[in-house]
Backbone as numpy.savetxt, mean C-alpha at the origin, in Angstrom:
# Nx Ny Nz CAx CAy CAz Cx Cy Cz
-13.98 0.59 15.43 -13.97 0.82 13.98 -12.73 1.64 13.62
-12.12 1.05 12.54 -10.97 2.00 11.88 -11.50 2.36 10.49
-10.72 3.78 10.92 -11.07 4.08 8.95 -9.87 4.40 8.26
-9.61 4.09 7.21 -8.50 4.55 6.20 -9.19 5.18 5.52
-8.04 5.91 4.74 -8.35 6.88 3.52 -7.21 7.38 3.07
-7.03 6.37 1.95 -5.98 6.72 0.57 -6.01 7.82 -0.13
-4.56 7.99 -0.75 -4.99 9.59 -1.56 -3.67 9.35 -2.37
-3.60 10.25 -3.33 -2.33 10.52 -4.20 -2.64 9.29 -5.34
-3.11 8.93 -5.38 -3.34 8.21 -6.83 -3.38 9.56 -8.12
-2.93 8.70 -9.45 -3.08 9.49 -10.48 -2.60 8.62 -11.64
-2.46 9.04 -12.94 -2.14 9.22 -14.15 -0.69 9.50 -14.27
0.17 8.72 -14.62 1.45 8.50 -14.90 2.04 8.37 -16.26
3.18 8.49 -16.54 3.50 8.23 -17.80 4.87 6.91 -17.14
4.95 5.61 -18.06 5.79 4.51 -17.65 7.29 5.43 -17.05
7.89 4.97 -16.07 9.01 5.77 -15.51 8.49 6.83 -14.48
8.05 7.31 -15.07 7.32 8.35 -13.78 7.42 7.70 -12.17
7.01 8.57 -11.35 6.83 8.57 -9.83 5.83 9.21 -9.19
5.09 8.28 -8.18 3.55 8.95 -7.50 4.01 8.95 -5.80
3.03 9.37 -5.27 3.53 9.03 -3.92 2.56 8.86 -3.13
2.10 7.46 -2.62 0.42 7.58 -2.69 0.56 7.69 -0.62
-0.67 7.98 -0.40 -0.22 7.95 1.49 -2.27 7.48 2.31
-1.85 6.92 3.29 -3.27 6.04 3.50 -2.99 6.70 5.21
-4.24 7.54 5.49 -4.27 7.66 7.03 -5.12 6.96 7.31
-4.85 6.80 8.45 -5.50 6.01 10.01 -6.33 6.47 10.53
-7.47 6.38 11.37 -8.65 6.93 12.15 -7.26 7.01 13.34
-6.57 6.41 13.77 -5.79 5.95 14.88 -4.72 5.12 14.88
-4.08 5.82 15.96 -2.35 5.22 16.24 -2.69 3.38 16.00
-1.88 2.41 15.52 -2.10 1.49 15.08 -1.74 0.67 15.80
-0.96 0.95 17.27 -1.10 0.17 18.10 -0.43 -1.06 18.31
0.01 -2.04 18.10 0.28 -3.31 17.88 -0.16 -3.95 16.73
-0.96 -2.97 15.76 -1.54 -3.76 14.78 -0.51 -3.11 13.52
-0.32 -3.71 12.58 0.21 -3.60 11.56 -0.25 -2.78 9.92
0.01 -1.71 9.14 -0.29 -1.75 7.60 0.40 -2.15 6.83
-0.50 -2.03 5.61 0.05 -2.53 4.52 -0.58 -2.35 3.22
0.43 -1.75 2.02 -0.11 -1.80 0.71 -0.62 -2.58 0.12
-2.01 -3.22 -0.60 -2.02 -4.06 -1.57 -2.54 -3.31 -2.51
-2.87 -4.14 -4.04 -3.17 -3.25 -5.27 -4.09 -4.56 -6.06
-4.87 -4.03 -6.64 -5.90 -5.01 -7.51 -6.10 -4.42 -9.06
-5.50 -5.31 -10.04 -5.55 -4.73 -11.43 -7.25 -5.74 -11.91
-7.80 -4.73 -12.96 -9.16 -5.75 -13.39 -8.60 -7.23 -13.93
-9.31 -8.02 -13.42 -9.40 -9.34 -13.57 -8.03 -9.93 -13.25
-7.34 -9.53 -12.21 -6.42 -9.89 -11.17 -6.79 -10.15 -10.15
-6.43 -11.17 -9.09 -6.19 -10.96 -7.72 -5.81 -10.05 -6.97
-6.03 -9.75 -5.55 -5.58 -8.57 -5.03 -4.02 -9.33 -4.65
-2.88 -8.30 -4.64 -1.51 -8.84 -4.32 -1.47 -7.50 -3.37
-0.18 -8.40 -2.12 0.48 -7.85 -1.63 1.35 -6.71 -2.39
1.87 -5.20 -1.92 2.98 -4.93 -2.40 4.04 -4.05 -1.16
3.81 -3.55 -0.35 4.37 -3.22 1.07 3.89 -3.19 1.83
4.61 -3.34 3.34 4.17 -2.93 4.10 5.15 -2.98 5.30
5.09 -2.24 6.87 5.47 -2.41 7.75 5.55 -3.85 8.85
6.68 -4.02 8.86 6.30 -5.11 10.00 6.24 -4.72 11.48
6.26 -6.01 12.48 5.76 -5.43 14.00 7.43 -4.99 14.65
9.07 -5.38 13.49 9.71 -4.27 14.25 9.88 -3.07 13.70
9.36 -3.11 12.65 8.96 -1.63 11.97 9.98 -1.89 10.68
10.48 -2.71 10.31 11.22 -2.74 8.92 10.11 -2.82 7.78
10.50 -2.25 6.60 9.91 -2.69 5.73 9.89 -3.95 4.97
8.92 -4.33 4.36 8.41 -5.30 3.45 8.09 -4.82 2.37
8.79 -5.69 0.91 7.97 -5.76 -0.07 8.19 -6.75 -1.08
6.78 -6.65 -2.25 6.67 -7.92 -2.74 7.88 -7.88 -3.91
8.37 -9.00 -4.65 9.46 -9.06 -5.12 9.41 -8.04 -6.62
8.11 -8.13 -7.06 7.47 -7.05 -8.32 7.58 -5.33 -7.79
8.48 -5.24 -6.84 8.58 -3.16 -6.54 9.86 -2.86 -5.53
10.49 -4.48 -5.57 11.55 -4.21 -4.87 12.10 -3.33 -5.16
13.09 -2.80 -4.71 14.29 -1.52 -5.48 13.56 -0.39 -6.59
11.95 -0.54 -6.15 11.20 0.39 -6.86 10.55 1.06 -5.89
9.97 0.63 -4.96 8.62 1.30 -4.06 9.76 1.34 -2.71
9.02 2.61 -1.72 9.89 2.89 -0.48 8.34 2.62 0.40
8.73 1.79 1.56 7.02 2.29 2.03 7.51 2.97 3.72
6.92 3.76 3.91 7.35 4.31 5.37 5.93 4.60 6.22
5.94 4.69 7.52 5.08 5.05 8.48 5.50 6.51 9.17
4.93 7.30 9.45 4.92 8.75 10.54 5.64 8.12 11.59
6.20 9.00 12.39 6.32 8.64 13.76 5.21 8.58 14.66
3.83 9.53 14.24 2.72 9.22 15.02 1.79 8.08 14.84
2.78 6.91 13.70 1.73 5.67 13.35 0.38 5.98 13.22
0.28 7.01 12.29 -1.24 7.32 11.27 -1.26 7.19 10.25
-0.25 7.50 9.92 -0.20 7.49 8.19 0.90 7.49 7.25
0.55 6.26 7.20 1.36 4.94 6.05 2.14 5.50 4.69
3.03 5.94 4.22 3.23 6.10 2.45 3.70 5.32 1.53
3.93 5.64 0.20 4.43 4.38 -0.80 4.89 5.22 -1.76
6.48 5.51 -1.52 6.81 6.17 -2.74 6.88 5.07 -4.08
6.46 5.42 -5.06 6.93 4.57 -5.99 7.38 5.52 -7.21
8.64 4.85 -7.85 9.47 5.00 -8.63 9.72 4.47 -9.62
9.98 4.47 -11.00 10.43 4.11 -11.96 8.86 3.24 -12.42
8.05 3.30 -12.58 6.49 3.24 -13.02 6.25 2.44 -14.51
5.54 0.95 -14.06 5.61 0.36 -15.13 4.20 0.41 -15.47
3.61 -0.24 -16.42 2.00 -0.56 -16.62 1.38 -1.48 -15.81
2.50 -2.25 -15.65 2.23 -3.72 -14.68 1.79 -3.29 -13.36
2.02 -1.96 -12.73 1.64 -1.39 -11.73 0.28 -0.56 -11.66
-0.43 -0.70 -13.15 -1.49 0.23 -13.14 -2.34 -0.71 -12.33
-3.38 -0.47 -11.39 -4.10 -1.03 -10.21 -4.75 -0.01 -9.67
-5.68 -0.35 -8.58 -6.36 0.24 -7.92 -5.39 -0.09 -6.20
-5.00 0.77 -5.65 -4.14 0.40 -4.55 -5.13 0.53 -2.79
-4.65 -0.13 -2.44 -5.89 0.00 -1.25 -4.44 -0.46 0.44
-5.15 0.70 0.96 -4.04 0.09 2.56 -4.91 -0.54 3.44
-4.23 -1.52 4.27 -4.99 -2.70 5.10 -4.67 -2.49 6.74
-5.27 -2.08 7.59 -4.80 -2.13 9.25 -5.46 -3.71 9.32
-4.54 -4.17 10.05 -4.74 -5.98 9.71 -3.53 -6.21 11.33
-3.72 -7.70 11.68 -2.58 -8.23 12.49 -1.09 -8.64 11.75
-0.32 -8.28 12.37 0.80 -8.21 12.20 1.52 -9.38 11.74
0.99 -10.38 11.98 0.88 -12.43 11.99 0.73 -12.43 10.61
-0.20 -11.51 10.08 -0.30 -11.69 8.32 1.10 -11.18 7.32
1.66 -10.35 8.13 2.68 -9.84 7.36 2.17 -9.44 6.21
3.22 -9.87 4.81 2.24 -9.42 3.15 1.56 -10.72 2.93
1.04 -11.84 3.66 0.49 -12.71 3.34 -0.64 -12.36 2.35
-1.59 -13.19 1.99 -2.57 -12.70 1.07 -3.74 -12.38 1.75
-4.60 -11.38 0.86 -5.48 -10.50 1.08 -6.56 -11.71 1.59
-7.09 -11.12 3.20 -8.25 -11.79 3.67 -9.29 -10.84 4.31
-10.59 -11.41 4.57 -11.47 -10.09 4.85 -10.98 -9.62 6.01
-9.69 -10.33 6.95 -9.69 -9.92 8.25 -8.94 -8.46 7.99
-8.98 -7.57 9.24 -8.80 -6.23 9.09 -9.73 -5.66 8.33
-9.02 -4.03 8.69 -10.08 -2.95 7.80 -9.22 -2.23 6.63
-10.17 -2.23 5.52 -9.36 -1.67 4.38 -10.14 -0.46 3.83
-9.09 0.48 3.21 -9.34 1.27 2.87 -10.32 1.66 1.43
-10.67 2.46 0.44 -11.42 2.55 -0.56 -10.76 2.34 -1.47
-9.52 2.92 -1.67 -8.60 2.99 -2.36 -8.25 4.04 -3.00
-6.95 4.04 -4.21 -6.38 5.37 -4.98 -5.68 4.22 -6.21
-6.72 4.97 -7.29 -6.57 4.45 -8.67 -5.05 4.90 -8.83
-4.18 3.88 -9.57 -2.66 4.49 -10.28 -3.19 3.98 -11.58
-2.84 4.56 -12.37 -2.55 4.39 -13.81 -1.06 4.83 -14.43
-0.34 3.80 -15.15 0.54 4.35 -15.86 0.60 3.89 -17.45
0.78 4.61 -18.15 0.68 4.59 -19.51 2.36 4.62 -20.03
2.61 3.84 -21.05 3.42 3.66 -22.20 3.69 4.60 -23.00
């Protein structure tokens, strides 16, 4: 069993910057994370994550906006994000998943976290 647990969610004003961070029960091993985010009556989307040589990934909606990095002790995942639109208000959730998925789309495989509400306002 793995557990995550997100944190740093909040209340933004558009432009603003959060910095949300998702630990690990455990070193991740060969297995891979990754950001996704779910707005109401959206799909869940990819938006970063690490790959298996450790570069980052992200989806084309936070490019040159979101930084995502891992610890050196591969526990715990972050997501700076920057310049803060509405389009980003979501519920954000991190995924320990196989590495084969990359940011593919959200499946029950792996374990996901509860999440950390963002809101940004206009």
């Amino acid at each position: 069993q793995v557990r995550l647990v997100e944190s740093g969610g909040g209340s933004v004003q558009a432009g603003g910057s959060l910095t949300l961070s998702c630990t690990v029960s455990r070193e991740i091993g060969t297995y891979c994370l990754a950001w996704f985010r779910q707005a109401p009556g959206k799909e869940r989307e990819a938006v970063a994550g690490i790959a298996t040589d450790g570069s980052a990934m992200y989806a084309d909606a936070v490019k040159d906006r979101f930084t995502v990095s891992i610890d050196n002790s591969k526990t715990s995942l972050s997501l700076q994000m920057n310049s803060l639109k509405g389009d980003d208000t979501a519920m954000y959730r991190c995924v320990y998943r196989s590495c084969a998925l990359g940011l593919g789309p959200a499946t029950i495989a792996g374990y996901w976290g509860r999440g950390t509400q963002v809101s940004v306002s206009s």
